[in-house]
PDB file of C-alpha atoms in Angstrom:
ATOM      1  CA  MET A 422      75.667  70.899 104.723  1.00  0.00           C
ATOM      2  CA  ARG A 423      77.224  68.500 107.174  1.00  0.00           C
ATOM      3  CA  VAL A 424      79.393  66.886 104.165  1.00  0.00           C
ATOM      4  CA  LEU A 425      80.763  70.347 103.480  1.00  0.00           C
ATOM      5  CA  ALA A 426      81.728  70.677 107.476  1.00  0.00           C
ATOM      6  CA  ALA A 427      83.357  67.434 107.375  1.00  0.00           C
ATOM      7  CA  VAL A 428      85.483  68.241 104.285  1.00  0.00           C
ATOM      8  CA  PHE A 429      86.542  71.328 106.009  1.00  0.00           C
ATOM      9  CA  ALA A 430      87.298  69.403 109.183  1.00  0.00           C
ATOM     10  CA  LEU A 431      89.464  67.070 107.308  1.00  0.00           C
ATOM     11  CA  VAL A 432      91.211  70.052 105.641  1.00  0.00           C
ATOM     12  CA  ALA A 433      91.933  71.319 108.964  1.00  0.00           C
ATOM     13  CA  VAL A 434      93.359  67.961 110.111  1.00  0.00           C
ATOM     14  CA  ALA A 435      95.603  67.839 107.042  1.00  0.00           C
ATOM     15  CA  CYS A 436      96.909  71.405 107.477  1.00  0.00           C
ATOM     16  CA  LEU A 437      97.683  70.668 111.471  1.00  0.00           C
ATOM     17  CA  THR A 438      99.420  67.594 110.431  1.00  0.00           C
ATOM     18  CA  VAL A 439     101.610  69.378 107.825  1.00  0.00           C
ATOM     19  CA  ALA A 440     102.385  72.102 110.306  1.00  0.00           C
ATOM     20  CA  ILE A 441     103.423  69.717 113.058  1.00  0.00           C
ATOM     21  CA  VAL A 442     105.590  67.906 110.750  1.00  0.00           C
ATOM     22  CA  GLY A 443     107.039  71.250 109.569  1.00  0.00           C
ATOM     23  CA  MET A 444     107.627  72.099 113.376  1.00  0.00           C
ATOM     24  CA  VAL A 445     109.559  68.736 113.927  1.00  0.00           C
ATOM     25  CA  THR A 446     111.632  68.840 110.460  1.00  0.00           C
ATOM     26  CA  GLY A 447     112.141  72.629 110.210  1.00  0.00           C
ATOM     27  CA  ARG A 448     110.425  72.968 107.303  1.00  0.00           C
ATOM     28  CA  PRO A 449     108.469  74.821 105.509  1.00  0.00           C
ATOM     29  CA  GLY A 450     109.799  78.338 107.074  1.00  0.00           C
ATOM     30  CA  ASP A 451     108.383  80.423 109.466  1.00  0.00           C
ATOM     31  CA  ARG A 452     106.038  82.444 107.003  1.00  0.00           C
ATOM     32  CA  ALA A 453     104.771  79.170 105.329  1.00  0.00           C
ATOM     33  CA  GLY A 454     104.306  77.576 108.838  1.00  0.00           C
ATOM     34  CA  THR A 455     102.307  80.619 109.969  1.00  0.00           C
ATOM     35  CA  VAL A 456     100.011  80.465 106.780  1.00  0.00           C
ATOM     36  CA  ILE A 457      99.325  76.854 107.106  1.00  0.00           C
ATOM     37  CA  ARG A 458      98.311  77.184 110.745  1.00  0.00           C
ATOM     38  CA  ILE A 459      95.948  80.302 109.994  1.00  0.00           C
ATOM     39  CA  VAL A 460      94.354  78.041 107.101  1.00  0.00           C
ATOM     40  CA  ALA A 461      93.971  75.273 109.437  1.00  0.00           C
ATOM     41  CA  VAL A 462      92.164  77.333 112.089  1.00  0.00           C
ATOM     42  CA  LEU A 463      89.946  79.015 109.621  1.00  0.00           C
ATOM     43  CA  CYS A 464      89.170  75.546 108.288  1.00  0.00           C
ATOM     44  CA  PHE A 465      87.987  74.522 111.579  1.00  0.00           C
ATOM     45  CA  VAL A 466      85.932  77.574 112.575  1.00  0.00           C
ATOM     46  CA  ILE A 467      84.109  77.006 109.073  1.00  0.00           C
ATOM     47  CA  ALA A 468      83.358  73.473 109.851  1.00  0.00           C
ATOM     48  CA  VAL A 469      82.145  74.250 112.976  1.00  0.00           C
ATOM     49  CA  VAL A 470      80.042  77.059 111.723  1.00  0.00           C
ATOM     50  CA  LEU A 471      78.532  74.812 109.273  1.00  0.00           C
ATOM     51  CA  ASN A 472      77.769  72.113 111.578  1.00  0.00           C
ATOM     52  CA  MET A 473      75.982  74.520 113.986  1.00  0.00           C
ATOM     53  CA  ALA A 474      74.033  75.970 110.799  1.00  0.00           C
ATOM     54  CA  ALA A 475      73.050  72.274 109.926  1.00  0.00           C
ATOM     55  CA  HIS A 476      71.174  71.624 112.940  1.00  0.00           C
TER      56      HIS A 476
END
């Protein structure tokens, strides 16, 4: 379960990186940027929940 939590955390980090680069460069658009940020937050929450469940 911890491995799955780590995978979700890495996906969240990747999404946040893409979102930050997108904000700097102006790409992707507003709607796609919002979706990327929502996915990042959801992945982070899932990673936290899985990590708590593993204890």
